[in-house]
JSON list of C-alpha atoms in Angstrom, two decimals:
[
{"chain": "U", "resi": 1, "resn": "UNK", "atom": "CA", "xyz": [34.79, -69.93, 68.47]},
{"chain": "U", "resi": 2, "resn": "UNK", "atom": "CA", "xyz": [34.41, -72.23, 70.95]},
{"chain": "U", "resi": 3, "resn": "UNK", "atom": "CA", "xyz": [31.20, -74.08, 72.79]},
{"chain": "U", "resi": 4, "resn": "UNK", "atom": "CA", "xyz": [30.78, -71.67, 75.52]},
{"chain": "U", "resi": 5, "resn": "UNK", "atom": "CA", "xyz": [30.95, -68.33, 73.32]},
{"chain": "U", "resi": 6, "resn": "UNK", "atom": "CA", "xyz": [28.95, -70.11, 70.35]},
{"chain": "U", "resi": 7, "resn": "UNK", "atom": "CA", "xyz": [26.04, -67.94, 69.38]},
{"chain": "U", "resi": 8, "resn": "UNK", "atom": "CA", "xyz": [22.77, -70.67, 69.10]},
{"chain": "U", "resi": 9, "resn": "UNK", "atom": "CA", "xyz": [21.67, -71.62, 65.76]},
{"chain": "U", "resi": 10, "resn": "UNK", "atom": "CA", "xyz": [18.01, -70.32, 66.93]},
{"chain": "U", "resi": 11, "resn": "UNK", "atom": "CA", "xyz": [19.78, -66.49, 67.05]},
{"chain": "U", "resi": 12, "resn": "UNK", "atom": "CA", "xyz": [20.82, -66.99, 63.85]},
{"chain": "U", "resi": 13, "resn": "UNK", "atom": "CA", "xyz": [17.60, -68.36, 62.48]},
{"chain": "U", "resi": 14, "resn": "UNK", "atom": "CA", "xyz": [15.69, -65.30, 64.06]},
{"chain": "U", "resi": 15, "resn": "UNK", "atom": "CA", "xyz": [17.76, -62.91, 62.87]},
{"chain": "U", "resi": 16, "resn": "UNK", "atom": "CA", "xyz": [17.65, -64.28, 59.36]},
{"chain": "U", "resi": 17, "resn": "UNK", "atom": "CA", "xyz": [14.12, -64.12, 59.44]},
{"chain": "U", "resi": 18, "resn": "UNK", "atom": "CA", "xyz": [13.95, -60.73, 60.61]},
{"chain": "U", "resi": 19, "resn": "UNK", "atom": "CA", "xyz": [16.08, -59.90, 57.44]},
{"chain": "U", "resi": 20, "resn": "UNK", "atom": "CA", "xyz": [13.61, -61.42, 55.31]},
{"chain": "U", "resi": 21, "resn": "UNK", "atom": "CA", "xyz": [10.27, -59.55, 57.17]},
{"chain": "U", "resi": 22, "resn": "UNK", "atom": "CA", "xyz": [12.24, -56.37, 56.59]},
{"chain": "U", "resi": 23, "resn": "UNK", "atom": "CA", "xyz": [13.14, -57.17, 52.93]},
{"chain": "U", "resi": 24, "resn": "UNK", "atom": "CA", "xyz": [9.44, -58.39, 52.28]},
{"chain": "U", "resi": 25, "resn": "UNK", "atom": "CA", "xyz": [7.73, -55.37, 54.18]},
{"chain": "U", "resi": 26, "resn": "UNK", "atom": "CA", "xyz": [10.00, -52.38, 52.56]},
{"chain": "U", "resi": 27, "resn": "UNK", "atom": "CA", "xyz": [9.21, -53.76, 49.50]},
{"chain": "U", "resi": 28, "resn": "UNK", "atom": "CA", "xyz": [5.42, -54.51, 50.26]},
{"chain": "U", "resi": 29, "resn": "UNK", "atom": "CA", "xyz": [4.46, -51.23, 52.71]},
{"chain": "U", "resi": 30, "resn": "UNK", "atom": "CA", "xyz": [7.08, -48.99, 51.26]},
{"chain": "U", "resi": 31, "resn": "UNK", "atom": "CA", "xyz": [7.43, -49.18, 47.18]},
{"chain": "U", "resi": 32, "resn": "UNK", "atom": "CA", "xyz": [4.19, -51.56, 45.80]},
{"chain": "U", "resi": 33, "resn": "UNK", "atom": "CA", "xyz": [1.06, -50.51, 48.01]},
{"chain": "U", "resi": 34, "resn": "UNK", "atom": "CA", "xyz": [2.31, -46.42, 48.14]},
{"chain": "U", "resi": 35, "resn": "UNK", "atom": "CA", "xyz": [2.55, -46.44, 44.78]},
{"chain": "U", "resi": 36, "resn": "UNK", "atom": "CA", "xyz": [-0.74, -48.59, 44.07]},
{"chain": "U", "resi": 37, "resn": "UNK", "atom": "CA", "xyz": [-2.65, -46.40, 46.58]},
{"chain": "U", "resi": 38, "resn": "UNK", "atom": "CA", "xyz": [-1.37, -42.67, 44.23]},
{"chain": "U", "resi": 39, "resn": "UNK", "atom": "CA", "xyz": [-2.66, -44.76, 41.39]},
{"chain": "U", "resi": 40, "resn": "UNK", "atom": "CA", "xyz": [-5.58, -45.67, 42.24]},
{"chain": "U", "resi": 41, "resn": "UNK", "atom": "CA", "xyz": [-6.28, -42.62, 44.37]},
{"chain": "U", "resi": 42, "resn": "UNK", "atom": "CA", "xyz": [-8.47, -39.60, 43.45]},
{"chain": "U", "resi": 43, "resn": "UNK", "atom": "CA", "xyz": [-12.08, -40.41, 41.52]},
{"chain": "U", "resi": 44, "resn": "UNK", "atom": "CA", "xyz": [-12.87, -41.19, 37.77]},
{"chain": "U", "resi": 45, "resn": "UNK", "atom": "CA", "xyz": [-14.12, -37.93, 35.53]},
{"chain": "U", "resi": 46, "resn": "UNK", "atom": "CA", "xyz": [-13.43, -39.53, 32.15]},
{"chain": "U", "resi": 47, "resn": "UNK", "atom": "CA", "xyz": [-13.13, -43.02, 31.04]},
{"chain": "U", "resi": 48, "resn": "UNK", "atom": "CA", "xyz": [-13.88, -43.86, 27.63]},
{"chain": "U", "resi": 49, "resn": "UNK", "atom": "CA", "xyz": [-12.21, -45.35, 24.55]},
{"chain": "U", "resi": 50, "resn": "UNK", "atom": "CA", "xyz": [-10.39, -42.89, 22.12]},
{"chain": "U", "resi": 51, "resn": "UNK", "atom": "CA", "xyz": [-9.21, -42.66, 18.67]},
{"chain": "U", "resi": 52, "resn": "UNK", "atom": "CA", "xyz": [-5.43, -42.65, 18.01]},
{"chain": "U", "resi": 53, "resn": "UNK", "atom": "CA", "xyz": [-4.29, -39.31, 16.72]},
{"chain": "U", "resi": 54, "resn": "UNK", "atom": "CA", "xyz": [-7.89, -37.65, 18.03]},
{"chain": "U", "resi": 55, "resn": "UNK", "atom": "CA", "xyz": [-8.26, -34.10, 19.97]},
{"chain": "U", "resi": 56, "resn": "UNK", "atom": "CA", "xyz": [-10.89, -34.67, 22.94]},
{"chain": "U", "resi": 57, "resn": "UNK", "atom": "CA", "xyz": [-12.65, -31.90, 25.12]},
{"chain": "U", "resi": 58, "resn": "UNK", "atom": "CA", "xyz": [-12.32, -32.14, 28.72]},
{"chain": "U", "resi": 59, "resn": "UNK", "atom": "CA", "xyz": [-14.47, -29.98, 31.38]},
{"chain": "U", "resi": 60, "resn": "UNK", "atom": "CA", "xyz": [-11.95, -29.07, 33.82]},
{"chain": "U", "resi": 61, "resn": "UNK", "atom": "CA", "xyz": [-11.57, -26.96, 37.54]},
{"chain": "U", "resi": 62, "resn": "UNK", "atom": "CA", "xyz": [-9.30, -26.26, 39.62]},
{"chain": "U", "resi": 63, "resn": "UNK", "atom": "CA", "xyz": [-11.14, -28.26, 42.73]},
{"chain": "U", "resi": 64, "resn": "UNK", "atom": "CA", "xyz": [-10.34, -31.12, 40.65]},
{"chain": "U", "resi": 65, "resn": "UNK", "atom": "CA", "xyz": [-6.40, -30.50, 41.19]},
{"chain": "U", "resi": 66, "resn": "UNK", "atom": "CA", "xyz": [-4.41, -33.16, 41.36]},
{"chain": "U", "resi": 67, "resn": "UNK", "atom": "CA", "xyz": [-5.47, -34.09, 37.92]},
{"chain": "U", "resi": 68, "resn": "UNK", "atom": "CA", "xyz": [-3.76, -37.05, 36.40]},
{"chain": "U", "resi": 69, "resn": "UNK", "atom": "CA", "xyz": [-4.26, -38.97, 32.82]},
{"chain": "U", "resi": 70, "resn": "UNK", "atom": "CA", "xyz": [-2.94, -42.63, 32.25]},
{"chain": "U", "resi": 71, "resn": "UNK", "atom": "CA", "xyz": [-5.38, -45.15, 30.40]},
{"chain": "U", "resi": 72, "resn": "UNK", "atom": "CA", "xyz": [-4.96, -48.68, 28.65]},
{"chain": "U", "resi": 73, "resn": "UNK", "atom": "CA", "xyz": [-3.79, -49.86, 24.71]},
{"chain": "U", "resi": 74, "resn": "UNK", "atom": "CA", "xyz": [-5.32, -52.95, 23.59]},
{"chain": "U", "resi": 75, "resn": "UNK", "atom": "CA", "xyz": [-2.97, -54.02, 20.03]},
{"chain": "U", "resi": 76, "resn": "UNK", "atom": "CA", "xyz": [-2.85, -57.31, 18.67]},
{"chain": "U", "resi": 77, "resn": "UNK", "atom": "CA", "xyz": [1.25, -58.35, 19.00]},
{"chain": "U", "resi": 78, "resn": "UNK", "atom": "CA", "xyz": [3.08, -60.44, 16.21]},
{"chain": "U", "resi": 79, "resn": "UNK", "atom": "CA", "xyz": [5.47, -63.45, 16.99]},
{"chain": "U", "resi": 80, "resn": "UNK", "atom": "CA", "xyz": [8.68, -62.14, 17.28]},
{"chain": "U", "resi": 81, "resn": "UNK", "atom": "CA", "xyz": [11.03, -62.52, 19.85]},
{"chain": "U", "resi": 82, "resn": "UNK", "atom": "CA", "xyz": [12.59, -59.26, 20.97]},
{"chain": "U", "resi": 83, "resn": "UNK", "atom": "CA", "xyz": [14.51, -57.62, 24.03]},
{"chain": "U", "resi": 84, "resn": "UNK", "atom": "CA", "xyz": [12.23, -54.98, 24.56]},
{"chain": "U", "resi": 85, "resn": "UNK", "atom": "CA", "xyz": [8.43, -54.38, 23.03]},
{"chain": "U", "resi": 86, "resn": "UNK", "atom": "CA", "xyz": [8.53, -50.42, 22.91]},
{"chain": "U", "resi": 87, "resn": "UNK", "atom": "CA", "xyz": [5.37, -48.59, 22.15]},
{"chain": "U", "resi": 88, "resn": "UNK", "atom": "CA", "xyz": [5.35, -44.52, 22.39]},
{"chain": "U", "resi": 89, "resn": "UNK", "atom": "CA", "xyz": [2.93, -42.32, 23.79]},
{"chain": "U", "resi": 90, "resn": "UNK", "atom": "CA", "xyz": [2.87, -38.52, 22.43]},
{"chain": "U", "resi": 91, "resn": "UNK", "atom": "CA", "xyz": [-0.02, -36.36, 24.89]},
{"chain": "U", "resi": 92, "resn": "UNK", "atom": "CA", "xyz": [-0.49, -32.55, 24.50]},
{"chain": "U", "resi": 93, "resn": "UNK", "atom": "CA", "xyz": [-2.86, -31.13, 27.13]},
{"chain": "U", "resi": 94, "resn": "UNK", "atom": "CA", "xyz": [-3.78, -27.61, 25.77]},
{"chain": "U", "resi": 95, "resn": "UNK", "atom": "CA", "xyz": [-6.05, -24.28, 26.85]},
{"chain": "U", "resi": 96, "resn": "UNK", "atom": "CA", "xyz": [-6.97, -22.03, 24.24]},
{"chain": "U", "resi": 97, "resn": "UNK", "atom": "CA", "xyz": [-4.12, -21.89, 23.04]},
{"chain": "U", "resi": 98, "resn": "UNK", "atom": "CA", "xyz": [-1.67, -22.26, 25.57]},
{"chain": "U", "resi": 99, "resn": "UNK", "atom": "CA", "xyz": [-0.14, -25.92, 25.69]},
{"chain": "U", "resi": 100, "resn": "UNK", "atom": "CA", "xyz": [-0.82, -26.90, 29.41]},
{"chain": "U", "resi": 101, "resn": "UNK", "atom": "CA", "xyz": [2.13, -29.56, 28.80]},
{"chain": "U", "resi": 102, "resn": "UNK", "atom": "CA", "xyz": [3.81, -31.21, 25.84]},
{"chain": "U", "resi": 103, "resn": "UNK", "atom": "CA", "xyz": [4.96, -35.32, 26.55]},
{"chain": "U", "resi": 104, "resn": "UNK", "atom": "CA", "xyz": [6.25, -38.18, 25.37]},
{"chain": "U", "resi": 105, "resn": "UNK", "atom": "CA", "xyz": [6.52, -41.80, 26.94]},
{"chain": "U", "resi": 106, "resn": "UNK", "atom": "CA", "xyz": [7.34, -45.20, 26.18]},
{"chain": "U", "resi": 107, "resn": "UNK", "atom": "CA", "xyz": [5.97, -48.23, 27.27]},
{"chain": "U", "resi": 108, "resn": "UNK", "atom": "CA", "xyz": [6.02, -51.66, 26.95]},
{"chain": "U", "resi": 109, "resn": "UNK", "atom": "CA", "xyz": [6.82, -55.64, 27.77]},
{"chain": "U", "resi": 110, "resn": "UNK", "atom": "CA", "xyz": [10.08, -57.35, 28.62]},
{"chain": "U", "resi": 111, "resn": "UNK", "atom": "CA", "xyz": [10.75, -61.15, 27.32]},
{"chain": "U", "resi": 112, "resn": "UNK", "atom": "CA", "xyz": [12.36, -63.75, 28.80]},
{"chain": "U", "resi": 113, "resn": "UNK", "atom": "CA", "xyz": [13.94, -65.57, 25.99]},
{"chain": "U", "resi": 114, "resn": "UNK", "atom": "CA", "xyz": [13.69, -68.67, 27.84]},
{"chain": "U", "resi": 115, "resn": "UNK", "atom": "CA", "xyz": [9.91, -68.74, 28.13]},
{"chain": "U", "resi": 116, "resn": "UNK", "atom": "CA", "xyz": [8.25, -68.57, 24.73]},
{"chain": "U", "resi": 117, "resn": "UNK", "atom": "CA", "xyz": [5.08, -67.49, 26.61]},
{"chain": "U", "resi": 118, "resn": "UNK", "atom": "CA", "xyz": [6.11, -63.82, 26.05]},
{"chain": "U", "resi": 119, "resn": "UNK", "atom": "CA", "xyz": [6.97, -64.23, 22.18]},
{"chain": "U", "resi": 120, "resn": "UNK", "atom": "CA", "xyz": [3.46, -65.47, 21.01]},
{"chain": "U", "resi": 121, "resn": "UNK", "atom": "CA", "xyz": [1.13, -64.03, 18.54]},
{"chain": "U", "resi": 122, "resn": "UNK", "atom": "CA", "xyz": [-1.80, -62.37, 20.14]},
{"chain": "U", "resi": 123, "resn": "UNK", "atom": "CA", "xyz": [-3.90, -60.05, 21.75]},
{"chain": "U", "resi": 124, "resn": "UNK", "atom": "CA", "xyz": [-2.34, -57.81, 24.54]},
{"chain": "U", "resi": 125, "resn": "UNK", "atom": "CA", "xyz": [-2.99, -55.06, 27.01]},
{"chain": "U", "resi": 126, "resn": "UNK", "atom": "CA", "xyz": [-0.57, -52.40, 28.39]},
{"chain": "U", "resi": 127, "resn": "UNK", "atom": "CA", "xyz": [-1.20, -50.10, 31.32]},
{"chain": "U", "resi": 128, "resn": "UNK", "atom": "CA", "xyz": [0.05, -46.24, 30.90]},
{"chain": "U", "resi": 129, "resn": "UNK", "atom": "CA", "xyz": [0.08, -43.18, 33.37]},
{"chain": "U", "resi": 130, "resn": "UNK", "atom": "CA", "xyz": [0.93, -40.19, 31.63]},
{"chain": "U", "resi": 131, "resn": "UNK", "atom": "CA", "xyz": [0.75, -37.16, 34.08]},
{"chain": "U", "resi": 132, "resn": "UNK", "atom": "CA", "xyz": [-0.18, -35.37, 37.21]},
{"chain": "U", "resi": 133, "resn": "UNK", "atom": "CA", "xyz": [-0.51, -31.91, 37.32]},
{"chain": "U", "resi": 134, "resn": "UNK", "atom": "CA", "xyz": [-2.51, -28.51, 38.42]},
{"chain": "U", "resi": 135, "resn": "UNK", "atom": "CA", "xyz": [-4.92, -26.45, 36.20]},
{"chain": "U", "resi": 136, "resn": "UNK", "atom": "CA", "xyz": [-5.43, -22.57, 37.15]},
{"chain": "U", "resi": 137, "resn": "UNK", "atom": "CA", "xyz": [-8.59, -21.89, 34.77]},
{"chain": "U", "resi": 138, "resn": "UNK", "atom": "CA", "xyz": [-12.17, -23.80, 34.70]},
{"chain": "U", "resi": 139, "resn": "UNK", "atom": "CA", "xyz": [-12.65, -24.39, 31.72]},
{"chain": "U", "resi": 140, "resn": "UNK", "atom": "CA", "xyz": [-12.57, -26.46, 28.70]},
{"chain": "U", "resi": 141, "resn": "UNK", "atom": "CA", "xyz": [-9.25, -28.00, 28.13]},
{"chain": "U", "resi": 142, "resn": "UNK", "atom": "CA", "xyz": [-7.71, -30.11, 24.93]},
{"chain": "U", "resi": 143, "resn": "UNK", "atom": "CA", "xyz": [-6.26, -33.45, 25.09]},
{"chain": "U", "resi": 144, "resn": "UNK", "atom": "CA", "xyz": [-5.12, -35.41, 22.69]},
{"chain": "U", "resi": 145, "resn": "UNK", "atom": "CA", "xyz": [-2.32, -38.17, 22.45]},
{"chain": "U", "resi": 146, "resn": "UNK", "atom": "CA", "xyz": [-0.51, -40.38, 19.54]},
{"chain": "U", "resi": 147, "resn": "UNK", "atom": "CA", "xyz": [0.04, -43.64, 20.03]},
{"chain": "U", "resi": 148, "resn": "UNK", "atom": "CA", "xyz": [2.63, -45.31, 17.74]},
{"chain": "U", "resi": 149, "resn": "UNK", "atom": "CA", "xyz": [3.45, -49.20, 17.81]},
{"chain": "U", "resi": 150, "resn": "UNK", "atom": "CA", "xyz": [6.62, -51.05, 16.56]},
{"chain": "U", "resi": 151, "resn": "UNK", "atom": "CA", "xyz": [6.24, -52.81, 13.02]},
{"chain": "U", "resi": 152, "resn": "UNK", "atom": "CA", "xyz": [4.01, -55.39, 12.32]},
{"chain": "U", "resi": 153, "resn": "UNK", "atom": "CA", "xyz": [2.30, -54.53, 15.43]},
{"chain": "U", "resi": 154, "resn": "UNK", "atom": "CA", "xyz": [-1.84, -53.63, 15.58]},
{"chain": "U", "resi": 155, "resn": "UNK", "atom": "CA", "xyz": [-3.54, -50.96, 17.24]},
{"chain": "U", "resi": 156, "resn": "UNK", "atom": "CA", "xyz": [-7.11, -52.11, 18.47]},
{"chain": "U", "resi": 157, "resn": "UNK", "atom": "CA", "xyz": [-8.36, -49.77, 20.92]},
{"chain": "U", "resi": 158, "resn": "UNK", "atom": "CA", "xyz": [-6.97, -46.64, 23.44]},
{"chain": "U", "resi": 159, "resn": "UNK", "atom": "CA", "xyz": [-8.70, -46.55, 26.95]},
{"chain": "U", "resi": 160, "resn": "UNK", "atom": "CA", "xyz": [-8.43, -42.86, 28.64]},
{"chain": "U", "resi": 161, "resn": "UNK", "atom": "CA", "xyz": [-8.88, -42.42, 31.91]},
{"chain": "U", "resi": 162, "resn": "UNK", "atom": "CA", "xyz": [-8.83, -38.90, 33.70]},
{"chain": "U", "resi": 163, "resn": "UNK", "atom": "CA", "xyz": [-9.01, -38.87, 37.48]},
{"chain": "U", "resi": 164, "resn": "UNK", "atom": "CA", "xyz": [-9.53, -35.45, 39.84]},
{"chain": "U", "resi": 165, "resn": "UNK", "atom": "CA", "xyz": [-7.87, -35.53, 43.00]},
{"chain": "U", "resi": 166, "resn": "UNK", "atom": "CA", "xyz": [-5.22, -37.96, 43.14]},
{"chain": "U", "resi": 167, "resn": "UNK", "atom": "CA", "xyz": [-3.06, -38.49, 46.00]},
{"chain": "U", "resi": 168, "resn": "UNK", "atom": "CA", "xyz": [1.19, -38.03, 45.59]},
{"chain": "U", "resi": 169, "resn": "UNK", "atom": "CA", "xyz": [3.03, -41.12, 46.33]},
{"chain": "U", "resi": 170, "resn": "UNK", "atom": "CA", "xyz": [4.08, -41.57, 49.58]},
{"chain": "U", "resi": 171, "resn": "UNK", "atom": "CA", "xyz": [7.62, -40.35, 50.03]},
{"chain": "U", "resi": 172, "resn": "UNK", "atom": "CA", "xyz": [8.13, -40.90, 53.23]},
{"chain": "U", "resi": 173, "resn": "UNK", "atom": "CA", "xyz": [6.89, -44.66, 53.10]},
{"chain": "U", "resi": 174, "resn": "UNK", "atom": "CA", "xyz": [9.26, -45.43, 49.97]},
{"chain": "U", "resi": 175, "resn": "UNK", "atom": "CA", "xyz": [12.21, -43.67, 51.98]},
{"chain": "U", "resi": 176, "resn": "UNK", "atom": "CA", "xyz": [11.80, -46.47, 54.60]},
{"chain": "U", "resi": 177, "resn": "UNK", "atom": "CA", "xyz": [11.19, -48.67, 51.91]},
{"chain": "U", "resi": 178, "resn": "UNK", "atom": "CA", "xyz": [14.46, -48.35, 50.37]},
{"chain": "U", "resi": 179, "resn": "UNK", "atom": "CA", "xyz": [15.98, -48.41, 53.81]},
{"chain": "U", "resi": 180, "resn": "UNK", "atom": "CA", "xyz": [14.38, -51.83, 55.28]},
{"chain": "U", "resi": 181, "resn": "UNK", "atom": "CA", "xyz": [15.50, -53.37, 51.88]},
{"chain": "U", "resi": 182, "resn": "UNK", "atom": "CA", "xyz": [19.23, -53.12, 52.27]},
{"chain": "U", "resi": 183, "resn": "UNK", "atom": "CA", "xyz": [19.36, -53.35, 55.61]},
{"chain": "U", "resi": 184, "resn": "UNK", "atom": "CA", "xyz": [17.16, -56.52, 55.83]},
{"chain": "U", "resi": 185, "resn": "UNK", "atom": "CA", "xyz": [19.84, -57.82, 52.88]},
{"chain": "U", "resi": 186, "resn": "UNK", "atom": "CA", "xyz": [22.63, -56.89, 55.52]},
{"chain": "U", "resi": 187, "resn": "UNK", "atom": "CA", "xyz": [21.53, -58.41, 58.13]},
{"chain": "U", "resi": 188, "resn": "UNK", "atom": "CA", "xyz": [21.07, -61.76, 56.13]},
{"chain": "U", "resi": 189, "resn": "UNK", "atom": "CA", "xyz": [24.78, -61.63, 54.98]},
{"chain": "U", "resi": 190, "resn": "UNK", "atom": "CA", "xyz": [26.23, -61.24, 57.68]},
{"chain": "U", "resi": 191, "resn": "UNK", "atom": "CA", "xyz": [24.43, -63.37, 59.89]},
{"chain": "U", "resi": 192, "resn": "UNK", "atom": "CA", "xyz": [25.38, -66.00, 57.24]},
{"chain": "U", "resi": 193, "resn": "UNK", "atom": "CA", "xyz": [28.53, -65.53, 57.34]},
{"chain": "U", "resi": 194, "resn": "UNK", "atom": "CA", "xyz": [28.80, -65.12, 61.25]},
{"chain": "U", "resi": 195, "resn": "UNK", "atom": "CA", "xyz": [26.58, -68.79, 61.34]},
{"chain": "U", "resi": 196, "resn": "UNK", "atom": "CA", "xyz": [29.41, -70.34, 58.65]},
{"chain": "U", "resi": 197, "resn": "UNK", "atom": "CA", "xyz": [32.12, -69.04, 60.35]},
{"chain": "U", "resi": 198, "resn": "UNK", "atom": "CA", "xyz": [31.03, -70.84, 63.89]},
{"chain": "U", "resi": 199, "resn": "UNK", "atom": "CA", "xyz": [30.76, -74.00, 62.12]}
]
């Protein structure tokens, strides 16, 4: 290309920039914060440490719909180094005797083998969300959930948490998301490659 037709470096630097705002904000406004704000959305009914393997009773209403049960294990975690620390999560909701729903989840932590960090003995915490969903009766409902560690691993204590009208994540917001991402990824190529190309 030659000097008159050359694009200026500043162009190039702007646009590259621009890539990175679009990268950093579909992944900021469009994936983390919409799905942070359906978390943390909706209010507290029930938070209160439970035994493994136990049956609670839980006053519920339709009013309270979107309903959705997620909670924290506390286990004690041995030092082994392993690809994947998998811990299972079996959670009937029942009514009378109609099961409500019937799940099972796994959770858990994944190492990098090159930080030893992640393979100590110790104490650790993992987040769960189990599931939203709609209730037709008021009335007294059945939860209970099995919790069920690898080997040589310790169960201390089961936090449950039940919260009443939770918010849906954002679709929308994740759809632009996951559009701003790639394109802000695009843009950075080949503005690169335009910028190597005029030497």
């Amino acid at each position: 290309m030659d000097a008159e037709n050359a694009i200026p470096k500043r162009l190039y630097i702007i646009i590259i920039l621009l890539g990175v705002l679009m990268i950093l904000g579909g992944t900021l406004f469009g994936i983390v914060l919409p799905i942070y704000r359906s978390y943390r959305s909706g209010h507290t009914i029930i938070s209160q440490s439970v035994g493994n393997d136990e049956t609670i009773t839980v006053d519920l209403d339709p009013q309270m719909n979107p309903i959705r049960i997620g909670g924290r294990i506390d286990y004690w975690a041995p030092s082994q180094q392993r690809d994947m620390e998998s811990i299972t999560i079996h959670a009937t909701l029942r009514h009378q005797d109609e099961m409500i729903w019937d799940k099972n989840i796994a959770v858990g932590r994944g190492f990098d083998h090159d930080d030893d960090r992640f393979v100590r003995a110790g104490d650790v915490h993992q987040g769960y969300n189990l599931e939203t969903f709609h209730i037709d009766a008021s009335d007294q409902y059945q939860y209970r959930q099995t919790v069920t560690l690898p080997d040589g691993y310790r169960l201390q204590q089961i936090n449950l948490e039940i919260r009443r009208n939770v918010q849906p994540v954002d679709v929308t917001a994740i759809i632009i998301g996951a559009v701003l991402i790639p394109l802000g990824i695009a843009a950075i190529l080949i503005t690169a490659l335009l910028w190597a190309r005029q030497g």
